[in-house]
Short mmCIF file of C-alpha atoms in Angstrom, two decimals:
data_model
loop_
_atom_site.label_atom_id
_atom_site.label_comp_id
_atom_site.label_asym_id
_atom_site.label_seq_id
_atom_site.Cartn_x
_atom_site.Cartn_y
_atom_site.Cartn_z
CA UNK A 1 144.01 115.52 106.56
CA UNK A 2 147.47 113.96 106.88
CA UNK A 3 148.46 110.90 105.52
CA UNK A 4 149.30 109.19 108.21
CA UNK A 5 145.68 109.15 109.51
CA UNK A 6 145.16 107.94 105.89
CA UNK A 7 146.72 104.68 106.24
CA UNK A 8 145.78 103.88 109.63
CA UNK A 9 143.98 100.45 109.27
CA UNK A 10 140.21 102.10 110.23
CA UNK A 11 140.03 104.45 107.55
CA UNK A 12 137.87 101.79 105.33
CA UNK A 13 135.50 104.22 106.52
CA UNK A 14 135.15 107.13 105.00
CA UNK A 15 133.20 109.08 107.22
CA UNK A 16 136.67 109.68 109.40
CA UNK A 17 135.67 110.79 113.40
CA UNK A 18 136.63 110.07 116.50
CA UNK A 19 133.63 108.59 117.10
CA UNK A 20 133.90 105.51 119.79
CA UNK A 21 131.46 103.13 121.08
CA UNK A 22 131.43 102.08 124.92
CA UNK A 23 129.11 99.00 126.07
CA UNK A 24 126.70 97.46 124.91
CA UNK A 25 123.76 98.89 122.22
CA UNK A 26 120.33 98.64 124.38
CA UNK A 27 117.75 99.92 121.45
CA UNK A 28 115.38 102.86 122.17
CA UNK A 29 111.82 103.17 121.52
CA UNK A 30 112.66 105.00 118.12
CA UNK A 31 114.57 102.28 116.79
CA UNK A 32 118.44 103.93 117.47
CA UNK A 33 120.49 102.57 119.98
CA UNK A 34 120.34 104.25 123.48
CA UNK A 35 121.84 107.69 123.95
CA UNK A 36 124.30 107.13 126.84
CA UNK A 37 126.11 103.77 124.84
CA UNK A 38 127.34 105.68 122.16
CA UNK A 39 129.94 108.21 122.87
CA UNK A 40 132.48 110.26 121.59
CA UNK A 41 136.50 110.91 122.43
CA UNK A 42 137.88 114.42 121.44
CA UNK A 43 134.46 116.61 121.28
CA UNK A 44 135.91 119.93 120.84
CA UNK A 45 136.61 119.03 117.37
CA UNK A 46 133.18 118.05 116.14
CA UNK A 47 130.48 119.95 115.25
CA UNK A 48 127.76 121.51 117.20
CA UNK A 49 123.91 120.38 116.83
CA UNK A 50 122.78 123.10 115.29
CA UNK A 51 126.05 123.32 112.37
CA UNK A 52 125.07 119.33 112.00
CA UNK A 53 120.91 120.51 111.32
CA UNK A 54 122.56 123.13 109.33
CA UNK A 55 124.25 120.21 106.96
CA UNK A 56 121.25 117.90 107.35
CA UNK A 57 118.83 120.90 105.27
CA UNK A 58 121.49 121.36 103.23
CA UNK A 59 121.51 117.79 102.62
CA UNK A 60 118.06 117.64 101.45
CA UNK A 61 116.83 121.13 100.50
CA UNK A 62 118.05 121.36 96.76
CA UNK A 63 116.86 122.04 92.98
CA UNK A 64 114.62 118.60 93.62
CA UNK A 65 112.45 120.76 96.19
CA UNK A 66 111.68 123.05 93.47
CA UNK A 67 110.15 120.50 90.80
CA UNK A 68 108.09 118.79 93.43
CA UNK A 69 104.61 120.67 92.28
CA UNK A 70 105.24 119.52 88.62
CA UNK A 71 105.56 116.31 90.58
CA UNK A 72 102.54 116.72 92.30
CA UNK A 73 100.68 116.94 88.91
CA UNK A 74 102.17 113.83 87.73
CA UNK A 75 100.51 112.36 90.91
CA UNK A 76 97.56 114.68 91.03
CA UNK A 77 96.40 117.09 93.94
CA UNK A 78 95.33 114.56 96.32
CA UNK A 79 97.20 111.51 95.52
CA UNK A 80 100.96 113.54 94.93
CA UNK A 81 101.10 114.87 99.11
CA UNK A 82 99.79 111.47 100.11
CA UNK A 83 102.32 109.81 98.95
CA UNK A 84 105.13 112.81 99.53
CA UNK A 85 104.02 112.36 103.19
CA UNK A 86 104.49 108.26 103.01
CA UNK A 87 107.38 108.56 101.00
CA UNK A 88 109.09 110.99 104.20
CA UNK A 89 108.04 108.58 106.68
CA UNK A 90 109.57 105.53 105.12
CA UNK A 91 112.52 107.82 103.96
CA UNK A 92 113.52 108.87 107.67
CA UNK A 93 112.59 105.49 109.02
CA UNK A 94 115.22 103.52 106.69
CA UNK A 95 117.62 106.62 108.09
CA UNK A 96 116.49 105.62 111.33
CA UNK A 97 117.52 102.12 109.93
CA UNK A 98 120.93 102.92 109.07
CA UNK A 99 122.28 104.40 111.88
CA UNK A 100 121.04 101.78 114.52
CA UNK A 101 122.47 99.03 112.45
CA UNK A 102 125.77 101.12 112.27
CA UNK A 103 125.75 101.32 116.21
CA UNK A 104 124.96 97.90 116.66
CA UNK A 105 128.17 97.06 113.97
CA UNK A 106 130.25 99.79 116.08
CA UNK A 107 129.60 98.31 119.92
CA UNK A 108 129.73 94.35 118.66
CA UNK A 109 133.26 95.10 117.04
CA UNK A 110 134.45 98.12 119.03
CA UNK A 111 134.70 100.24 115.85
CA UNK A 112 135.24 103.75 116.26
CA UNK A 113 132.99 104.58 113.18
CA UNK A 114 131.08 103.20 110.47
CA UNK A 115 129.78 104.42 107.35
CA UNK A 116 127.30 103.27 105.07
CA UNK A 117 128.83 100.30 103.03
CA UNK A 118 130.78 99.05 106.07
CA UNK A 119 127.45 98.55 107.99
CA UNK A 120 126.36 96.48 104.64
CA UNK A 121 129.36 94.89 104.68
CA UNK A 122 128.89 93.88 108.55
CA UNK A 123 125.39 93.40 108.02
CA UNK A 124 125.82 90.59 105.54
CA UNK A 125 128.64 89.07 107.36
CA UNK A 126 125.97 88.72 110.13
CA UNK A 127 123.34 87.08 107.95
CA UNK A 128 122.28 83.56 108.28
CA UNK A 129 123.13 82.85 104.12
CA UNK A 130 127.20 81.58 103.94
CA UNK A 131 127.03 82.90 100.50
CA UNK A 132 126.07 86.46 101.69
CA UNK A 133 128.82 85.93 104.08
CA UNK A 134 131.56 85.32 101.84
CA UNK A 135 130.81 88.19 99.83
CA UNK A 136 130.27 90.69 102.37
CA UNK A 137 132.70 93.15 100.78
CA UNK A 138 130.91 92.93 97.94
CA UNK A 139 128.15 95.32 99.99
CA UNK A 140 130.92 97.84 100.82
CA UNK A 141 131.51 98.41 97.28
CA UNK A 142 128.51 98.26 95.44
CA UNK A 143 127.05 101.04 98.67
CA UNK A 144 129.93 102.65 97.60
CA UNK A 145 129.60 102.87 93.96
CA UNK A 146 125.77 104.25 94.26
CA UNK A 147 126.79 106.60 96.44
CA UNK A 148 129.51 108.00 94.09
CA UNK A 149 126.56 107.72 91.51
CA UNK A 150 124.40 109.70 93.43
CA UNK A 151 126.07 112.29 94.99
CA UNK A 152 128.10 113.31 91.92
CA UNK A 153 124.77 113.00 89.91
CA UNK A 154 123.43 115.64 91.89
CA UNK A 155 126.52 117.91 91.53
CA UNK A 156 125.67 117.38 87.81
CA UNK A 157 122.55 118.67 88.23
CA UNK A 158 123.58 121.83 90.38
CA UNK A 159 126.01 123.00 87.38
CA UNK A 160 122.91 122.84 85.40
CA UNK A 161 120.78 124.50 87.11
CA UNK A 162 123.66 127.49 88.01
CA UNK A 163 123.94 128.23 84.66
CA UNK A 164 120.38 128.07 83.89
CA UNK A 165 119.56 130.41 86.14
CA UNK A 166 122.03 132.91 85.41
CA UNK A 167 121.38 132.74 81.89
CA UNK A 168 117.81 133.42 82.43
CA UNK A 169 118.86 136.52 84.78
CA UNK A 170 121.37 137.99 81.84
CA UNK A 171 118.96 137.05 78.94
CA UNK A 172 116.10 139.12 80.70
CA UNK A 173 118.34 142.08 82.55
CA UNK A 174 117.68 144.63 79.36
CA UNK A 175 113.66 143.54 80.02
CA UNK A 176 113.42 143.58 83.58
CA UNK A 177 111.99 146.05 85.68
CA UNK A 178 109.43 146.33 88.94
CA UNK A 179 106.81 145.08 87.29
CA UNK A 180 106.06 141.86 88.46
CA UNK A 181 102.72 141.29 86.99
CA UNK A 182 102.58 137.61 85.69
CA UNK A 183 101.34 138.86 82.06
CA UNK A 184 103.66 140.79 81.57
CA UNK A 185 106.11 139.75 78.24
CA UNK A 186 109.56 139.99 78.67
CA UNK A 187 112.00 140.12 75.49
CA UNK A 188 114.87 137.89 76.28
CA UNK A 189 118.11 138.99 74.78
CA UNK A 190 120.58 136.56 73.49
CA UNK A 191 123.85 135.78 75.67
CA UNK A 192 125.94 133.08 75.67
CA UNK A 193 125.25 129.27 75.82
CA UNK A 194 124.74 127.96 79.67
CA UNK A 195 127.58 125.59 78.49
CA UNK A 196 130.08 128.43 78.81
CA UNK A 197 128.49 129.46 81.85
CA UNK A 198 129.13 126.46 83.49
CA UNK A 199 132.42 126.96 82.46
CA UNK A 200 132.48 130.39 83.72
CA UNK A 201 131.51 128.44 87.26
CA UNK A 202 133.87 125.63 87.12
CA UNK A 203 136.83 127.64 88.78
CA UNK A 204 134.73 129.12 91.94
CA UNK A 205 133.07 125.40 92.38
CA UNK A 206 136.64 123.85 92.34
CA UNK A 207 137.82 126.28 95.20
CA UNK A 208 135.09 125.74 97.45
CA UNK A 209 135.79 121.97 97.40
CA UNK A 210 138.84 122.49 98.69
CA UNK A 211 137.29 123.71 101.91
CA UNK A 212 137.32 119.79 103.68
CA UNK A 213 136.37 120.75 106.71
CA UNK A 214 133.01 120.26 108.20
CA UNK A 215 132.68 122.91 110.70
CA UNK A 216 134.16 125.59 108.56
CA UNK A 217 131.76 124.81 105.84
CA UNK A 218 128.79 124.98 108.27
CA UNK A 219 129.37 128.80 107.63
CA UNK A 220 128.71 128.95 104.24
CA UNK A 221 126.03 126.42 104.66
CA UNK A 222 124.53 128.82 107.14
CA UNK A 223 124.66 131.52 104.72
CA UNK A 224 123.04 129.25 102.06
CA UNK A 225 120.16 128.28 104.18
CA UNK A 226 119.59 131.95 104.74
CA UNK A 227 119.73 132.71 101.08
CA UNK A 228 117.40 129.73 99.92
CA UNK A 229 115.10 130.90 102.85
CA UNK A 230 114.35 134.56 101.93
CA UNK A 231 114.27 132.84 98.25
CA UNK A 232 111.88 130.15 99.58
CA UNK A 233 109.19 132.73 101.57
CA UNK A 234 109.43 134.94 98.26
CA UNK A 235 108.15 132.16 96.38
CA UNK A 236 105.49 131.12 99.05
CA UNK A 237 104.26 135.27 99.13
CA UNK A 238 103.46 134.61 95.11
CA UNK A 239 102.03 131.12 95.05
CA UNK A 240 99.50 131.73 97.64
CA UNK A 241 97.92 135.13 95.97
CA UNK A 242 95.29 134.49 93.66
CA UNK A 243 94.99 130.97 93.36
CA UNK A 244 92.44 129.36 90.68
CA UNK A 245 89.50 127.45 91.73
CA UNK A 246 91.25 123.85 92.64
CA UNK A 247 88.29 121.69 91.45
CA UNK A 248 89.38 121.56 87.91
CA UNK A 249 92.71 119.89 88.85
CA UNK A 250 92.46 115.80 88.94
CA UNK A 251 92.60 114.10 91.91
CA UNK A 252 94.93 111.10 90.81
CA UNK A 253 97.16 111.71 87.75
CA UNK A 254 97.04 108.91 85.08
CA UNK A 255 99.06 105.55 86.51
CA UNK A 256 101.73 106.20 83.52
CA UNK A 257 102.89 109.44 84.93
CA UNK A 258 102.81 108.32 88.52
CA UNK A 259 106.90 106.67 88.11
CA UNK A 260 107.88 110.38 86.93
CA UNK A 261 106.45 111.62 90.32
CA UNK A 262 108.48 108.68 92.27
CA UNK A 263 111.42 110.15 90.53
CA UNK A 264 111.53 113.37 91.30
CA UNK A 265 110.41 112.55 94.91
CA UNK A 266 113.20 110.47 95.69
CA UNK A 267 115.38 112.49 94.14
CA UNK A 268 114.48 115.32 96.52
CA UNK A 269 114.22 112.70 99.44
CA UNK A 270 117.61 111.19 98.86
CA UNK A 271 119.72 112.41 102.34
CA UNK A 272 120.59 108.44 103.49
CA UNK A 273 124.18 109.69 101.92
CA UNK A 274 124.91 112.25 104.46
CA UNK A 275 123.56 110.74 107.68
CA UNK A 276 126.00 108.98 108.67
CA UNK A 277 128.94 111.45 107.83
CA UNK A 278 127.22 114.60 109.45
CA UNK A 279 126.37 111.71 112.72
CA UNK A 280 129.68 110.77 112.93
CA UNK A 281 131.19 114.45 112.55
CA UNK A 282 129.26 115.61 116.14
CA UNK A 283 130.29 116.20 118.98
CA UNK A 284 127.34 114.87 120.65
CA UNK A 285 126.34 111.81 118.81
CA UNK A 286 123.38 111.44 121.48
CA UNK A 287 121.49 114.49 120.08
CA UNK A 288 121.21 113.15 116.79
CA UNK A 289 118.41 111.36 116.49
CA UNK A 290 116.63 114.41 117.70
CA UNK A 291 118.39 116.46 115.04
CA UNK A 292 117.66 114.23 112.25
CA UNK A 293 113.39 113.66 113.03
CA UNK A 294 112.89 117.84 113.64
CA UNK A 295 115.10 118.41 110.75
CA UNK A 296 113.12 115.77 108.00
CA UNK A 297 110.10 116.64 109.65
CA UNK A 298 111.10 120.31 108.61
CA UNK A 299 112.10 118.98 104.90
CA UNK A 300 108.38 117.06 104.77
CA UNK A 301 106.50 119.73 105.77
CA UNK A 302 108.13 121.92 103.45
CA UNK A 303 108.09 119.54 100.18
CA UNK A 304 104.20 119.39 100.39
CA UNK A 305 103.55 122.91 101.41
CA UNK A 306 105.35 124.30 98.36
CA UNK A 307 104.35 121.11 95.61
CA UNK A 308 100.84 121.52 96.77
CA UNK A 309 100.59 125.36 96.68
CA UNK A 310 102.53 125.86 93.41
CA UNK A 311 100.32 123.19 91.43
CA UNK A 312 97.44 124.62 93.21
CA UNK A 313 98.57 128.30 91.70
CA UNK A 314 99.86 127.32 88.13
CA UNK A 315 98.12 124.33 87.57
CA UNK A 316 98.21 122.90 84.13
CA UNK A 317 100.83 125.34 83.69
CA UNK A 318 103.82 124.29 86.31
CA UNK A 319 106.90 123.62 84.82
CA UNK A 320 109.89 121.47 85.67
CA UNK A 321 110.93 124.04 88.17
CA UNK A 322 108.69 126.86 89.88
CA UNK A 323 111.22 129.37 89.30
CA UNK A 324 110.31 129.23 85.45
CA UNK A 325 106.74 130.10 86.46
CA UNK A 326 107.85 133.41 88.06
CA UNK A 327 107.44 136.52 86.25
CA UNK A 328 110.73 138.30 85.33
CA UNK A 329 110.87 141.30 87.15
CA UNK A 330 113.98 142.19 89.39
CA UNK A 331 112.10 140.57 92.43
CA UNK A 332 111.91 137.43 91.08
CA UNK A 333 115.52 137.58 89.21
CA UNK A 334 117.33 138.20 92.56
CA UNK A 335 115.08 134.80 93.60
CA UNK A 336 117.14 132.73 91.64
CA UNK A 337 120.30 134.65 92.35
CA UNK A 338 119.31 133.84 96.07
CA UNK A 339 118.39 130.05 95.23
CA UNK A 340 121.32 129.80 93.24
CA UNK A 341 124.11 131.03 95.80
CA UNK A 342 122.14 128.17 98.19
CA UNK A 343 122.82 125.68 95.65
CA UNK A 344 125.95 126.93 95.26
CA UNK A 345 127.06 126.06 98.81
CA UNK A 346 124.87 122.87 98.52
CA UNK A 347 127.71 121.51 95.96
CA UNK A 348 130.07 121.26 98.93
CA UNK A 349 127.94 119.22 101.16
CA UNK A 350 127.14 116.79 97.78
CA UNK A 351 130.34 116.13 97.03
CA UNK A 352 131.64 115.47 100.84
CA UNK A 353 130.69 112.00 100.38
CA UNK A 354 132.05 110.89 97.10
CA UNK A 355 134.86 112.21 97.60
CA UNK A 356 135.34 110.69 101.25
CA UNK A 357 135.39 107.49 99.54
CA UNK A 358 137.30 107.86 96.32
CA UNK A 359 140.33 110.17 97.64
CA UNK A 360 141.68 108.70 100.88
CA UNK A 361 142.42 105.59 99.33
CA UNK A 362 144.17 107.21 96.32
CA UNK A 363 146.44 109.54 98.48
CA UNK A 364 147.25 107.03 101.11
CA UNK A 365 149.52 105.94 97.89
CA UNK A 366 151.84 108.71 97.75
CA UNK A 367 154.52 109.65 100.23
CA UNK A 368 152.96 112.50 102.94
CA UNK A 369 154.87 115.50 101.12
CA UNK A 370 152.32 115.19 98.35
CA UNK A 371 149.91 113.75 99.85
CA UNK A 372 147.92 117.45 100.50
CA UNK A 373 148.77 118.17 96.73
CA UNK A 374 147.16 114.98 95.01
CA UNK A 375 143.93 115.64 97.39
CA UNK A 376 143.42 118.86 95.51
CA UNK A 377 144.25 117.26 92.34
CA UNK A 378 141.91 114.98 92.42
CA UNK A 379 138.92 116.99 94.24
CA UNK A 380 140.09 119.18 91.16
CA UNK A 381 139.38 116.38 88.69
CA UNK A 382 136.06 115.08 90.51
CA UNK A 383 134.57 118.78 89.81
CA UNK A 384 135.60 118.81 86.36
CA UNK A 385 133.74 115.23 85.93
CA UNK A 386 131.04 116.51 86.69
CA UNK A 387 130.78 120.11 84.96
CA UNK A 388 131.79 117.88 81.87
CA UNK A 389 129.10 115.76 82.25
CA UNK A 390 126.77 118.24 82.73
CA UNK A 391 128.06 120.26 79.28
CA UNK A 392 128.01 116.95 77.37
CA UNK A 393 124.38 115.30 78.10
CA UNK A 394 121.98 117.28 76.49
CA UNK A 395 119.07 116.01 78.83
CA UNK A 396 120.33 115.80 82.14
CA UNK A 397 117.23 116.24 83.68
CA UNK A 398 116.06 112.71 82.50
CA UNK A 399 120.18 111.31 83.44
CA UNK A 400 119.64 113.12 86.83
CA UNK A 401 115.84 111.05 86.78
CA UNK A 402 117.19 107.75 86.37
CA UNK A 403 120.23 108.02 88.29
CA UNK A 404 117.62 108.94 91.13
CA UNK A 405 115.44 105.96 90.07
CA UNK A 406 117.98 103.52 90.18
CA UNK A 407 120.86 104.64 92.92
CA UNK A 408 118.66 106.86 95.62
CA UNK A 409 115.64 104.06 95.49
CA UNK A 410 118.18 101.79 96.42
CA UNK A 411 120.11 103.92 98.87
CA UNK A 412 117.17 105.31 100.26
CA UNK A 413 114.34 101.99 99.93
CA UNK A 414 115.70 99.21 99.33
CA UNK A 415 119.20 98.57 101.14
CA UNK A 416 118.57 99.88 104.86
CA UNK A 417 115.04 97.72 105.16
CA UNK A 418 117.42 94.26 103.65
CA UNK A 419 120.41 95.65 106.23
CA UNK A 420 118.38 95.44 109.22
CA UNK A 421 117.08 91.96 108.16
CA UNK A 422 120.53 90.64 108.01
CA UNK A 423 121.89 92.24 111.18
CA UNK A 424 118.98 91.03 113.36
CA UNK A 425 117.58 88.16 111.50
CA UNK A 426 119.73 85.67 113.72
CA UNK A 427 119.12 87.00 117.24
CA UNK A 428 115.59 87.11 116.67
CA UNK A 429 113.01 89.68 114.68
CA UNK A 430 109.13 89.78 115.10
CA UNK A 431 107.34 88.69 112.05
CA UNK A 432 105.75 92.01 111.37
CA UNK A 433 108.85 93.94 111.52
CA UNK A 434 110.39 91.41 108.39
CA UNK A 435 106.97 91.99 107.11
CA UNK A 436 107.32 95.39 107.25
CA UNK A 437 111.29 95.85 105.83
CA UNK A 438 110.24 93.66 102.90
CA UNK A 439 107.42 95.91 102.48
CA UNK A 440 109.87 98.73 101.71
CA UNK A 441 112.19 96.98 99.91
CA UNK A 442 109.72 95.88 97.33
CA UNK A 443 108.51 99.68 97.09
CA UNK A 444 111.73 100.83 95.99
CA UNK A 445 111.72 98.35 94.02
CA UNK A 446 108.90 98.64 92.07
CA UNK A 447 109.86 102.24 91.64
CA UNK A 448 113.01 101.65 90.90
CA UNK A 449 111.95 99.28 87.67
CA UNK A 450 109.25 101.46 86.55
CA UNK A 451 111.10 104.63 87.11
CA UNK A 452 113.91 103.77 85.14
CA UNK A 453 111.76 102.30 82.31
CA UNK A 454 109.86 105.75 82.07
CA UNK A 455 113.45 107.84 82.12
CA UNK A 456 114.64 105.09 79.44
CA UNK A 457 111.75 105.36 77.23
CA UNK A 458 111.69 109.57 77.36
CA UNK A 459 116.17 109.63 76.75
CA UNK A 460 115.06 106.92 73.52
CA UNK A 461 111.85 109.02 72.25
CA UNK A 462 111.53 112.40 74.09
CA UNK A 463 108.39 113.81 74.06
CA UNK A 464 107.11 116.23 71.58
CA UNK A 465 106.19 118.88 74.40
CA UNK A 466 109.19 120.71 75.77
CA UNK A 467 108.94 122.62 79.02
CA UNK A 468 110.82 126.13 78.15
CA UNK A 469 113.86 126.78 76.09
CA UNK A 470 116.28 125.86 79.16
CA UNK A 471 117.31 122.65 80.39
CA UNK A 472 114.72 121.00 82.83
CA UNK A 473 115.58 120.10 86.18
CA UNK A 474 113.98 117.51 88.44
#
C-alpha cells in the first residue's frame, strides 16, 4: 500500500476500497440500502463472493465456537440455544444496522467508503442533540479504540490456545495410540511451558501478517475453513455416539451463571468488526447482504448444533473447550492440529482490522521510501503485543471474557441499535422501531454490566475448581 494513497484526505477510513456510491439510498425490505445505488469503480481488484463468505466464517468461526456447550451449561439445555438463537438474530440485525447506516453516510456525502467509527461519527453529526454534534469525532475514536480492544484481544486468545494445543499433542505423543476409547488414561509427559511455545509461534504469526492483501489471504483462509471443517465433523462423529439420558441435565442454569454464558456467546458472536472491511473489499457490493444472512445463518446453526450436542454428550463434565473432552488418541490429536492450523489463519483476518486503523496513520508520517518498511515494523510490534500479553496474564481466559463483555457487547449490542437512532431520528422513525433499537441497546447493556462484574469478581477471587491443567479458553 503506497504512501501516497496513505495521505490522500479519505483514508480516515480504514477499510481502504474503491468503493463509490451513485444516487440516492432507497432502503430494501431487509433494512440495507437497495442493490443497484451502491456501486463499485475498479472491480477486478476486489474480491469475489465466495473469497468474501470465505472471510466472513473466518470472521466468526474461532476458539469461542468451541466453549459454547460449557456455555450452554451455564445457561442450561433449554434456556442456553434459546438465547444462542436470539442472540444471532439481534447479532446479524445490528450488522444489518451498520452497513445501511454506512450507505446512507456514503450516498448523503458522496464518500467512497466508510467504516465503522466514521458511520458513528456521521451518525452523531446527524443527531438532533448539538452536544452529540460537536463531539462527533469523539464516536470515531472511541469505535476505534474497542475495536483495537477487541480484535487484538482475540489474537491474544489464539496464541493461547496454539500453544495449548500443541502442548497437549507433545505432552501425550509417547501415550497416544488408536485407541480412542474415552476411558482410556493417558500418561502425559512433561515438555516445555506453552509460554515458550508461544514463543516458538511468534515468528510464523509475524510473517503471515505481512500478507495485507485480502484476496491473497482468502487462500489460506480457504485452507483454514477446510481444516476446521474436517476438525469440526470429527468432533460432531464423537459427540453424537452414545449420548446419556438428557433428563438429568437442568433446564435453566442458576441466574448467577447466566452473565458467564453472555460472555462467551458474544465473544463467539462478535463479527460487527469485519463487516464492513470484507463489504467494502468486494467487487460486487450488491451481493452482500446475501453473503452476510447465508453465511451467519451458517455460523447460528452451527453454534447450537455443536453447544447443544456436546453438553448433551459430556454433560456435567464439559470443559472450557470440547477439545479437552476428547480422548487422546492420534484421531483426536490431529483434531487439534487441524483446529489449530484454522486458527492459525484466523489470526490474519483478526488482526486486519486493528491494524487498518493504527498503521496508516503512523506511516503516512514517514517519507514513501520507508514507508513499506515501518508497515512491517509495526505489524511486527502489534504481534509481539499480543503474544506478550498472552505470556504475561496468567488467566486470559477471564481477560479474553471481559474484554468480550465490555468491547464486543458494545460493538456488537449496543452502538449499531443508538447509530441508527441518530441517523434517522430527524427524518422520521416509527415508534416501534426506536422501541425496538433501545430494546437492544439496553440488552447489551445489561450484559455488558453483569458480565464484566462476574469476569471481575472470578480475576479478584478465582474459583476453587479449575477446569484442566491448561489455560481455559472461552
Amino acid at each position: 500500500m503506497s504512501t501516497r494513497r496513505l495521505r490522500s484526505e479519505d483514508y480516515n477510513d480504514y477499510s481502504s476500497t474503491d468503493v463509490t456510491p451513485e444516487g440516492s439510498p432507497p432502503e430494501g425490505m431487509n433494512g440495507f440500502a437497495h442493490p443497484e445505488s451502491y456501486q463499485r469503480f475498479g472491480e477486478t481488484n476486489g474480491t469475489t463472493w465466495y473469497q468474501t463468505l470465505i472471510h466472513l466464517l473466518k470472521g466468526n468461526i474461532g476458539t469461542g465456537l468451541l466453549g459454547l456447550p460449557l456455555a450452554v451449561k451455564n445457561a442450561g439445555i433449554l434456556l442456553g440455544p434459546l438465547s444462542l438463537l436470539v442472540m444471532g438474530v439481534v447479532a446479524v440485525h445490528c450488522m444489518g444496522i451498520l452497513v445501511k447506516c454506512a450507505h446512507h453516510f456514503c450516498n448523503r456525502f458522496q464518500k467512497q467508503f466508510l467504516d465503522y467509527g466514521g458511520a458513528v461519527m456521521y451518525g452523531l453529526e446527524a443527531s438532533p442533540s448539538a452536544c452529540l454534534r460537536t463531539h462527533a469525532i469523539w464516536g470515531r475514536r472511541i469505535v476505534g479504540l474497542f475495536l483495537i480492544i477487541t480484535q487484538l484481544g482475540f489474537c491474544c486468545v489464539y496464541f493461547v490456545f496454539l500453544a495449548d494445543n500443541l502442548k497437549q499433542v507433545v505432552s501425550a505423543a509417547n501415550g497416544t495410540t488408536n485407541d480412542c476409547s474415552s476411558n482410556r488414561t493417558v500418561v502425559m509427559t512433561p515438555t516445555m511451558d506453552s509460554r515458550l511455545y508461544m514463543l516458538s509461534l511468534l515468528p510464523f504469526v509475524v510473517l503471515l501478517t505481512f500478507i495485507q492483501n485480502l484476496k491473497v489471504l482468502s487462500i489460506c483462509s480457504m485452507l483454514a475453513n477446510v481444516a476446521m471443517l474436517v476438525s469440526l465433523v470429527v468432533i460432531y462423529q464423537y459427540i453424537v455416539r452414545d449420548i446419556p439420558d438428557p433428563r438429568n441435565l437442568p433446564l435453566a442454569a442458576a441466574w448467577k451463571t447466566y452473565p458467564l454464558f453472555f460472555g462467551t456467546a458474544i465473544f463467539a458472536f462478535e463479527g460487527i468488526g469485519v463487516v464492513l472491511p470484507l463489504e467494502n473489499k468486494m467487487k460486487n457490493p450488491r451481493q452482500f447482504p446475501v453473503i452476510l444472512y447465508v453465511g451467519m445463518t451458517t455460523v447460528t446453526i452451527l453454534y447450537i448444533s455443536l453447544s447443544v450436542l456436546g453438553y448433551l454428550r459430556f454433560g456435567a463434565d464439559i470443559q472450557a473447550s470440547i477439545t479437552l473432552n476428547l480422548p487422546n488418541c492420534w484421531l483426536y490429536q490431529a483434531v487439534k492440529l487441524l483446529f489449530s492450523f484454522g486458527i492459525f489463519f484466523t489470526y490474519a483476518v483478526q488482526f486486519y482490522v486493528p491494524a487498518e486503523i493504527i498503521i496508516p496513520p503512523l506511516v503516512a508520517r514517514v517519507s514513501e521510501r520507508w514507508g513499506w518498511l515501518v508497515n512491517l515494523l509495526l505489524r511486527m510490534a502489534l504481534v509481539c503485543v499480543t503474544c506478550v500479553l498472552a505470556i504475561l496474564i496468567p488467566r486470559l481466559d477471564l481477560v479474553i471474557s471481559l474484554v468480550g463483555s465490555v468491547s464486543s457487547s458494545a460493538l456488537a449490542l449496543i452502538f449499531p441499535p443508538l447509530l441508527e437512532i441518530a441517523t434517522y431520528y430527524s427524518e422520521g422513525m416509527h415508534p416501534l422501531v426506536i422501541a425496538k433499537d433501545i430494546a437492544i441497546s439496553l440488552f447489551g447493556f445489561v450484559g455488558f454490566v453483569v458480565g464484566t462484574y462476574e469476569a471481575l469478581v472470578e480475576l479478584v477471587a478465582p474459583a476453587a475448581t479449575v477446569v484442566n491443567a491448561t489455560t481455559v479458553l472461552v
